[in-house]
Coordinates of C-alpha atoms in Angstrom, one line a residue:
X1 CA -19.9 -4.2 5.8
X2 CA -17.0 -5.9 4.0
X3 CA -18.7 -5.6 0.7
X4 CA -21.0 -2.7 -0.4
X5 CA -24.0 -4.3 -2.0
X6 CA -26.8 -3.1 -4.2
X7 CA -30.5 -3.5 -3.4
X8 CA -30.5 -7.0 -5.0
X9 CA -27.6 -8.1 -2.7
X10 CA -25.3 -8.5 -5.6
X11 CA -21.7 -7.3 -5.4
X12 CA -21.0 -4.2 -7.3
X13 CA -18.0 -3.8 -9.7
X14 CA -15.0 -1.7 -9.0
X15 CA -16.1 1.3 -11.0
X16 CA -19.4 1.5 -9.2
X17 CA -18.0 0.9 -5.7
X18 CA -15.5 3.7 -6.3
X19 CA -18.3 6.2 -6.9
X20 CA -21.0 5.1 -4.5
X21 CA -19.7 3.0 -1.6
X22 CA -19.7 4.4 1.9
X23 CA -21.8 7.5 1.3
X24 CA -25.6 8.0 1.4
X25 CA -26.4 11.0 -0.7
X26 CA -30.0 11.0 0.5
X27 CA -28.9 11.7 4.1
X28 CA -28.0 15.1 5.7
X29 CA -27.9 17.9 3.2
X30 CA -28.3 15.4 0.2
X31 CA -25.1 16.6 -1.5
X32 CA -24.0 14.6 -4.5
X33 CA -20.3 15.3 -3.7
X34 CA -19.0 14.0 -0.4
X35 CA -18.6 17.0 1.9
X36 CA -15.4 18.0 3.6
X37 CA -15.9 18.0 7.3
X38 CA -13.1 20.3 8.3
X39 CA -13.5 20.0 12.0
X40 CA -11.2 19.1 14.9
X41 CA -13.9 17.9 17.3
X42 CA -17.6 17.0 17.6
X43 CA -20.3 18.0 20.0
X44 CA -21.8 15.4 22.4
X45 CA -25.5 15.3 23.2
X46 CA -24.7 15.2 26.9
X47 CA -22.2 13.8 29.4
X48 CA -23.6 10.2 29.1
X49 CA -23.3 10.3 25.4
X50 CA -19.7 11.4 25.6
X51 CA -18.9 8.6 28.1
X52 CA -20.6 6.0 26.0
X53 CA -18.6 7.0 22.9
X54 CA -15.3 6.7 24.8
X55 CA -16.3 3.3 26.2
X56 CA -17.3 2.1 22.7
X57 CA -20.9 1.5 24.0
X58 CA -22.0 3.8 21.1
X59 CA -20.2 4.6 17.9
X60 CA -19.7 8.1 16.7
X61 CA -17.3 11.0 16.2
X62 CA -15.2 12.2 19.1
X63 CA -12.1 13.8 17.6
X64 CA -10.7 13.9 14.0
X65 CA -7.5 12.2 15.1
X66 CA -9.7 9.1 15.6
X67 CA -12.5 9.5 13.1
X68 CA -13.8 12.1 10.7
X69 CA -17.0 11.9 8.5
X70 CA -15.1 12.6 5.3
X71 CA -12.3 10.1 6.1
X72 CA -15.0 7.6 7.1
X73 CA -16.4 7.7 3.6
X74 CA -12.9 7.2 2.2
X75 CA -12.3 4.2 4.5
X76 CA -15.6 2.5 3.8
X77 CA -15.2 3.1 0.0
X78 CA -11.6 1.8 0.0
X79 CA -12.6 -1.3 2.1
X80 CA -15.4 -2.1 -0.3
X81 CA -13.1 -1.6 -3.4
X82 CA -10.5 -3.9 -1.9
X83 CA -13.1 -6.5 -0.9
X84 CA -12.0 -6.2 2.7
X85 CA -13.6 -6.0 6.2
X86 CA -12.4 -2.5 7.2
X87 CA -9.9 0.2 6.4
X88 CA -8.1 2.8 8.5
X89 CA -6.7 5.9 6.8
X90 CA -3.4 7.4 8.0
X91 CA -1.4 10.6 7.3
X92 CA 1.0 8.9 4.9
X93 CA 2.0 5.6 3.4
X94 CA 5.0 5.4 5.8
X95 CA 2.8 5.8 8.8
X96 CA 0.5 3.0 7.5
X97 CA 3.5 0.7 7.2
X98 CA 4.8 1.7 10.6
X99 CA 1.4 1.2 12.3
X100 CA 1.0 -2.2 10.5
X101 CA 4.1 -3.5 12.2
X102 CA 3.8 -2.0 15.7
X103 CA 0.2 -3.1 15.8
X104 CA 1.5 -6.7 15.9
X105 CA 5.1 -6.6 17.2
X106 CA 6.7 -5.2 20.3
X107 CA 10.3 -4.8 21.6
X108 CA 12.1 -8.2 21.7
X109 CA 9.9 -9.6 18.9
X110 CA 10.6 -9.8 15.1
X111 CA 9.0 -9.8 11.7
X112 CA 10.1 -11.1 8.3
X113 CA 10.3 -8.9 5.2
X114 CA 11.2 -9.2 1.5
X115 CA 14.6 -7.9 0.7
X116 CA 13.4 -5.9 -2.4
X117 CA 11.3 -3.3 -0.7
X118 CA 11.1 0.4 -1.3
X119 CA 14.2 2.2 0.2
X120 CA 12.2 4.2 2.7
X121 CA 10.5 1.0 4.0
X122 CA 13.9 -0.7 4.3
X123 CA 15.3 2.2 6.3
X124 CA 12.2 2.2 8.6
X125 CA 12.6 -1.6 9.2
X126 CA 16.4 -1.8 9.5
X127 CA 17.0 1.3 11.6
X128 CA 14.0 3.0 13.2
X129 CA 12.3 -0.2 14.3
X130 CA 15.6 -1.6 15.4
X131 CA 15.9 1.3 17.9
X132 CA 12.5 0.3 19.2
X133 CA 13.7 -3.2 19.8
X134 CA 11.8 -4.8 16.9
X135 CA 14.0 -7.0 14.6
X136 CA 13.5 -7.4 10.9
X137 CA 14.7 -10.6 9.1
X138 CA 15.0 -10.4 5.3
X139 CA 14.1 -13.1 2.8
X140 CA 14.6 -13.4 -0.9
X141 CA 11.1 -13.1 -2.4
X142 CA 12.0 -15.3 -5.4
X143 CA 12.5 -18.1 -2.9
X144 CA 9.7 -18.0 -0.3
X145 CA 10.9 -21.3 1.2
X146 CA 13.5 -19.1 3.0
X147 CA 10.8 -17.8 5.2
X148 CA 10.4 -20.9 7.3
X149 CA 13.9 -21.0 8.6
X150 CA 13.5 -17.4 9.8
X151 CA 10.4 -18.0 11.9
X152 CA 10.5 -18.5 15.6
X153 CA 8.1 -18.0 18.5
X154 CA 8.7 -14.3 18.5
X155 CA 7.8 -13.8 14.8
X156 CA 4.7 -11.5 14.4
X157 CA 4.4 -10.7 10.6
X158 CA 5.6 -11.3 7.1
X159 CA 5.8 -8.2 5.0
X160 CA 6.2 -7.9 1.2
X161 CA 5.2 -5.7 -1.8
X162 CA 2.8 -6.9 -4.5
X163 CA 4.8 -5.0 -7.1
X164 CA 8.2 -4.0 -5.7
X165 CA 9.5 -0.5 -6.1
X166 CA 11.8 0.0 -8.0
X167 CA 12.6 -3.6 -9.1
X168 CA 9.0 -4.2 -10.3
X169 CA 8.9 -7.8 -9.2
X170 CA 6.0 -10.0 -8.1
X171 CA 6.1 -12.6 -5.4
X172 CA 4.2 -15.9 -5.4
X173 CA 1.5 -14.8 -2.9
X174 CA 0.0 -18.2 -2.4
X175 CA 3.3 -19.7 -1.3
X176 CA 3.9 -17.0 1.3
X177 CA 0.4 -17.2 2.6
X178 CA 0.6 -21.0 3.0
X179 CA 3.8 -20.6 5.1
X180 CA 2.3 -17.8 7.2
X181 CA -1.0 -19.7 7.8
X182 CA 1.0 -22.8 8.8
X183 CA 2.6 -20.9 11.7
X184 CA -0.4 -18.6 12.5
X185 CA 1.5 -15.4 11.4
X186 CA -0.2 -12.4 9.8
X187 CA 0.9 -11.4 6.3
X188 CA 1.1 -7.7 5.3
X189 CA 1.2 -6.7 1.6
X190 CA 2.1 -3.2 0.4
X191 CA -0.2 -2.9 -2.6
X192 CA 0.6 0.7 -3.5
X193 CA 1.9 0.2 -7.0
X194 CA -0.7 -2.3 -8.1
X195 CA -3.6 -0.7 -6.3
X196 CA -6.8 -2.7 -5.6
X197 CA -7.8 -2.0 -9.2
X198 CA -5.2 -4.5 -10.4
X199 CA -4.7 -6.8 -7.4
X200 CA -6.8 -7.5 -4.3
X201 CA -4.5 -8.9 -1.6
X202 CA -7.4 -10.1 0.6
X203 CA -8.8 -12.3 -2.2
X204 CA -5.6 -14.5 -2.3
X205 CA -5.5 -15.0 1.5
X206 CA -3.3 -12.1 2.6
X207 CA -4.3 -10.8 6.0
X208 CA -3.5 -7.0 5.8
X209 CA -2.8 -4.6 2.9
X210 CA -1.2 -1.2 3.2
X211 CA -1.1 1.7 0.8
X212 CA 0.4 5.0 0.1
X213 CA -2.7 6.8 -1.2
X214 CA -0.4 9.6 -2.2
X215 CA 0.4 7.7 -5.4
X216 CA -2.1 6.2 -7.9
X217 CA -5.1 6.6 -5.6
X218 CA -4.6 10.3 -5.6
X219 CA -3.4 10.3 -9.2
X220 CA -2.1 13.9 -9.5
X221 CA 0.5 14.3 -6.7
X222 CA -1.8 16.5 -4.7
X223 CA -1.8 15.0 -1.2
X224 CA 0.0 12.7 1.3
X225 CA -1.9 9.8 2.8
X226 CA -1.9 6.1 3.6
X227 CA -4.3 3.3 4.2
X228 CA -4.4 0.0 6.2
X229 CA -6.9 -2.6 5.0
X230 CA -8.1 -5.4 7.4
X231 CA -9.7 -8.8 6.6
X232 CA -12.0 -11.3 8.3
X233 CA -9.1 -13.8 8.1
X234 CA -6.9 -11.5 10.1
X235 CA -9.5 -11.3 12.9
X236 CA -9.9 -15.1 12.9
X237 CA -6.1 -15.6 13.0
X238 CA -5.6 -13.1 15.9
X239 CA -8.2 -14.5 18.2
X240 CA -6.7 -16.9 20.9
X241 CA -3.4 -16.7 19.1
X242 CA -0.4 -16.7 21.6
X243 CA 1.6 -14.6 19.1
X244 CA -0.8 -11.7 19.7
X245 CA -1.5 -11.6 23.4
X246 CA -2.2 -7.8 23.4
X247 CA -5.3 -8.5 21.4
X248 CA -6.5 -11.3 23.6
X249 CA -5.7 -9.8 27.1
X250 CA -7.1 -6.7 28.8
X251 CA -5.7 -3.4 27.6
X252 CA -5.0 -1.3 30.7
X253 CA -4.8 1.8 28.6
X254 CA -8.5 1.3 27.5
X255 CA -10.3 0.4 30.7
X256 CA -9.3 -3.3 30.4
X257 CA -10.8 -3.7 27.0
X258 CA -10.2 -7.1 25.4
X259 CA -10.1 -6.4 21.6
X260 CA -10.8 -10.1 20.7
X261 CA -14.0 -9.9 22.8
X262 CA -15.5 -7.1 20.6
X263 CA -17.5 -7.7 17.4
X264 CA -15.2 -5.3 15.4
X265 CA -12.4 -6.1 13.0
X266 CA -9.5 -6.6 15.4
X267 CA -6.5 -5.2 13.5
X268 CA -8.4 -2.1 12.4
X269 CA -9.9 -1.5 15.9
X270 CA -6.6 -1.5 17.7
X271 CA -4.9 0.5 15.0
X272 CA -7.6 3.2 15.4
X273 CA -8.2 3.4 19.2
X274 CA -4.6 2.7 20.3
X275 CA -2.2 3.8 17.6
X276 CA -4.1 6.8 16.1
X277 CA -5.0 7.8 19.6
X278 CA -1.4 7.7 20.9
X279 CA 0.8 8.5 17.9
X280 CA -1.7 10.6 15.9
X281 CA -0.6 10.2 12.3
X282 CA -4.1 10.8 11.1
X283 CA -5.1 12.2 7.6
X284 CA -6.5 15.7 7.2
X285 CA -10.2 15.8 6.1
X286 CA -9.2 17.7 3.0
X287 CA -6.7 15.1 1.9
X288 CA -9.3 12.3 2.5
X289 CA -11.6 14.3 0.2
X290 CA -8.9 14.4 -2.5
X291 CA -8.4 10.7 -2.3
X292 CA -12.1 10.1 -2.7
X293 CA -12.0 12.1 -5.9
X294 CA -9.0 10.0 -7.1
X295 CA -10.6 6.7 -6.2
X296 CA -13.6 7.5 -8.5
X297 CA -11.4 7.4 -11.6
X298 CA -8.7 4.8 -10.4
X299 CA -9.9 1.9 -12.5
X300 CA -9.8 4.0 -15.7
X301 CA -6.5 5.6 -14.9
X302 CA -4.6 2.5 -13.9
X303 CA -5.7 0.8 -17.1
X304 CA -4.3 3.8 -19.1
X305 CA -1.1 3.9 -17.1
X306 CA -0.6 0.1 -17.7
X307 CA -1.3 0.2 -21.4
X308 CA 1.1 3.2 -22.0
X309 CA 3.8 1.7 -19.7
X310 CA 3.7 -1.5 -21.7
X311 CA 4.4 0.4 -25.0
X312 CA 7.3 2.3 -23.4
X313 CA 8.7 -1.0 -21.9
X314 CA 8.6 -2.6 -25.3
X315 CA 10.5 0.3 -26.8
X316 CA 13.1 0.1 -24.1
X317 CA 13.5 -3.6 -24.4
X318 CA 14.3 -3.2 -28.1
X319 CA 16.8 -0.4 -27.7
X320 CA 20.5 -1.5 -28.0
X321 CA 21.7 0.9 -25.3
X322 CA 19.3 -0.6 -22.7
X323 CA 20.8 -3.5 -20.9
X324 CA 17.6 -4.8 -19.2
X325 CA 14.0 -3.7 -18.5
X326 CA 12.1 -4.5 -15.4
X327 CA 8.4 -4.7 -16.2
X328 CA 6.3 -7.8 -15.6
X329 CA 3.9 -6.9 -18.4
X330 CA 6.6 -7.9 -20.9
X331 CA 6.3 -11.5 -22.0
X332 CA 10.0 -11.9 -21.5
X333 CA 9.9 -10.9 -17.8
X334 CA 10.6 -13.6 -15.2
X335 CA 7.4 -12.7 -13.4
X336 CA 5.0 -12.5 -16.4
X337 CA 3.4 -15.9 -15.4
X338 CA 2.7 -14.6 -11.9
X339 CA 1.2 -11.4 -13.4
X340 CA -1.1 -13.5 -15.5
X341 CA -2.0 -15.6 -12.5
X342 CA -2.8 -12.8 -10.0
X343 CA -3.4 -9.5 -11.7
X344 CA -6.6 -8.1 -13.2
X345 CA -6.5 -8.1 -17.1
X346 CA -2.7 -9.1 -16.8
X347 CA -1.9 -5.4 -16.3
X348 CA 1.3 -4.3 -14.5
X349 CA 0.6 -0.7 -13.5
X350 CA 2.7 2.3 -14.6
X351 CA 6.2 1.7 -13.0
X352 CA 9.1 0.7 -15.2
X353 CA 12.8 0.4 -14.3
X354 CA 15.6 -0.1 -16.8
X355 CA 19.4 -0.4 -16.7
X356 CA 21.9 1.2 -19.0
X357 CA 25.7 0.9 -19.2
X358 CA 26.8 3.1 -16.3
X359 CA 26.0 5.4 -13.5
X360 CA 27.0 8.4 -15.7
X361 CA 24.8 7.2 -18.5
X362 CA 21.8 6.9 -16.1
X363 CA 22.3 10.4 -14.7
X364 CA 22.7 11.8 -18.3
X365 CA 19.3 10.3 -19.2
X366 CA 17.6 11.8 -16.1
X367 CA 19.1 15.2 -17.0
X368 CA 18.3 15.0 -20.7
X369 CA 14.6 14.2 -20.8
X370 CA 12.1 16.9 -21.5
X371 CA 8.6 15.5 -20.9
X372 CA 9.7 13.3 -17.9
X373 CA 10.3 15.3 -14.7
X374 CA 12.9 14.2 -12.1
X375 CA 10.6 13.5 -9.2
X376 CA 10.7 10.8 -6.4
X377 CA 6.9 10.4 -6.4
X378 CA 5.0 7.8 -8.5
X379 CA 1.5 7.4 -9.8
X380 CA 1.1 10.9 -11.1
X381 CA -0.8 11.9 -14.3
X382 CA 2.5 13.4 -15.4
X383 CA 5.4 11.1 -16.3
X384 CA 8.3 11.1 -13.8
X385 CA 11.9 9.8 -13.8
X386 CA 14.4 9.2 -11.0
X387 CA 17.7 7.5 -10.3
X388 CA 17.0 5.3 -7.3
X389 CA 20.6 4.7 -6.1
X390 CA 21.1 8.4 -5.5
X391 CA 17.6 9.4 -4.3
X392 CA 14.9 7.0 -3.0
X393 CA 17.4 4.3 -2.0
X394 CA 20.4 6.5 -1.2
X395 CA 20.2 5.6 2.5
X396 CA 21.0 1.9 1.6
X397 CA 24.6 0.7 1.6
X398 CA 26.2 -0.7 -1.6
X399 CA 25.6 -4.2 -0.2
X400 CA 22.0 -3.5 0.6
X401 CA 21.5 -2.0 -2.9
X402 CA 23.0 -5.2 -4.4
X403 CA 20.7 -7.5 -2.3
X404 CA 17.7 -5.4 -3.4
X405 CA 18.7 -5.7 -7.0
X406 CA 19.2 -1.9 -7.4
X407 CA 22.3 -1.1 -9.5
X408 CA 23.9 2.3 -9.9
X409 CA 22.8 2.3 -13.6
X410 CA 19.1 1.7 -12.8
X411 CA 16.6 4.4 -13.9
X412 CA 13.0 4.3 -12.7
X413 CA 10.0 5.7 -14.7
X414 CA 6.5 6.4 -13.6
X415 CA 4.5 6.5 -16.8
X416 CA 1.8 9.1 -16.7
X417 CA -1.2 9.7 -19.0
X418 CA 0.6 11.4 -21.9
X419 CA 0.8 9.8 -25.3
X420 CA 3.3 7.0 -25.3
X421 CA 4.5 8.2 -28.7
X422 CA 5.7 11.4 -27.1
X423 CA 7.2 9.6 -24.1
X424 CA 9.1 7.2 -26.3
X425 CA 10.5 10.1 -28.4
X426 CA 11.6 11.8 -25.3
X427 CA 13.4 8.8 -24.0
X428 CA 14.9 7.9 -27.4
X429 CA 16.5 11.4 -27.6
X430 CA 17.8 11.2 -24.1
X431 CA 19.3 7.7 -24.5
X432 CA 20.9 8.5 -27.9
X433 CA 21.9 12.1 -27.2

């Protein structure tokens, strides 16, 4: 089901979905906590049962690379939380992004991406996918009209981030969706920084959402994982669409199965039975269990991260040694109007970037803080700091850094759950020391 409903048929709120969706505590051993099914494979009733599972005549567990009962709870819960049709968990956020593109595009085809993406994503798109014959074409997310001139009959997707990392910018989602729908192209949104607690991509017409669940969903930097979220709109757009013949023609690797002829969510179905089957970047059951625990408190934590981050951003904005602050929660930020339009309670998550006078000054701040820890993760309960130009985006050329809006004097903060008073004092001492 796309939405987990209560007995009255009314949609539940985020906080309730995060605790109850996807798990029947009255079944099996009746455990209140979701069990960890730490198993590689599953027993079949008999040979016919096994054959039916492989032929999709029956649904059930075969092998944990494809499905796992613990991971299934996470996927169902995440889909319900994101108001989506289905979700497929992966071994990392990077694998979720990789799968999302190769599920749609093949050698000789192309996709369009925002030019302000996370550095690892840009490297994947510009180099690894290029070696596979898939071309990326970049657009300026502040000017979505650029997209149309990049589209041709080989274009298969439009990819962007809801809150870009580390420039912390918001795109006008409705403008991008309108262009994509005009040409019958699927949109993919990396919603890692915002999380479904602050922004639900499917609700504004985006077709597919991807996540690194290692970040805010986990919340404590304990595990690596990713998620792809599918929509009813994506299934409708794929069916009979000449841009996606591999969904509408027999798949010789799966007994001639035509995905579009099945009753299942199409993007998620092929991602699971073709990509997870063949490439195998599946999550471990234990990590899925960790993310279930994190999801239960996500709404509370993301609110606290956002509130504390806003206080820190206001301090940085007022400091004479800080040249600029990138945080849409500030009323002075260029994207504040888009934040108010699209994001829950006008909150902007816990990521802040700011610029100082020089590369040397930025490095000095990173080396001088006491509470912040130099780490390239985000979304932790502990506050983190990094210098993107020399770490997360070091694989980009100077020209690529410039296009992405990442200067050598940029510092990125991931605001944790400590008191903002203490965090501000730490930053103040490092900036002025």
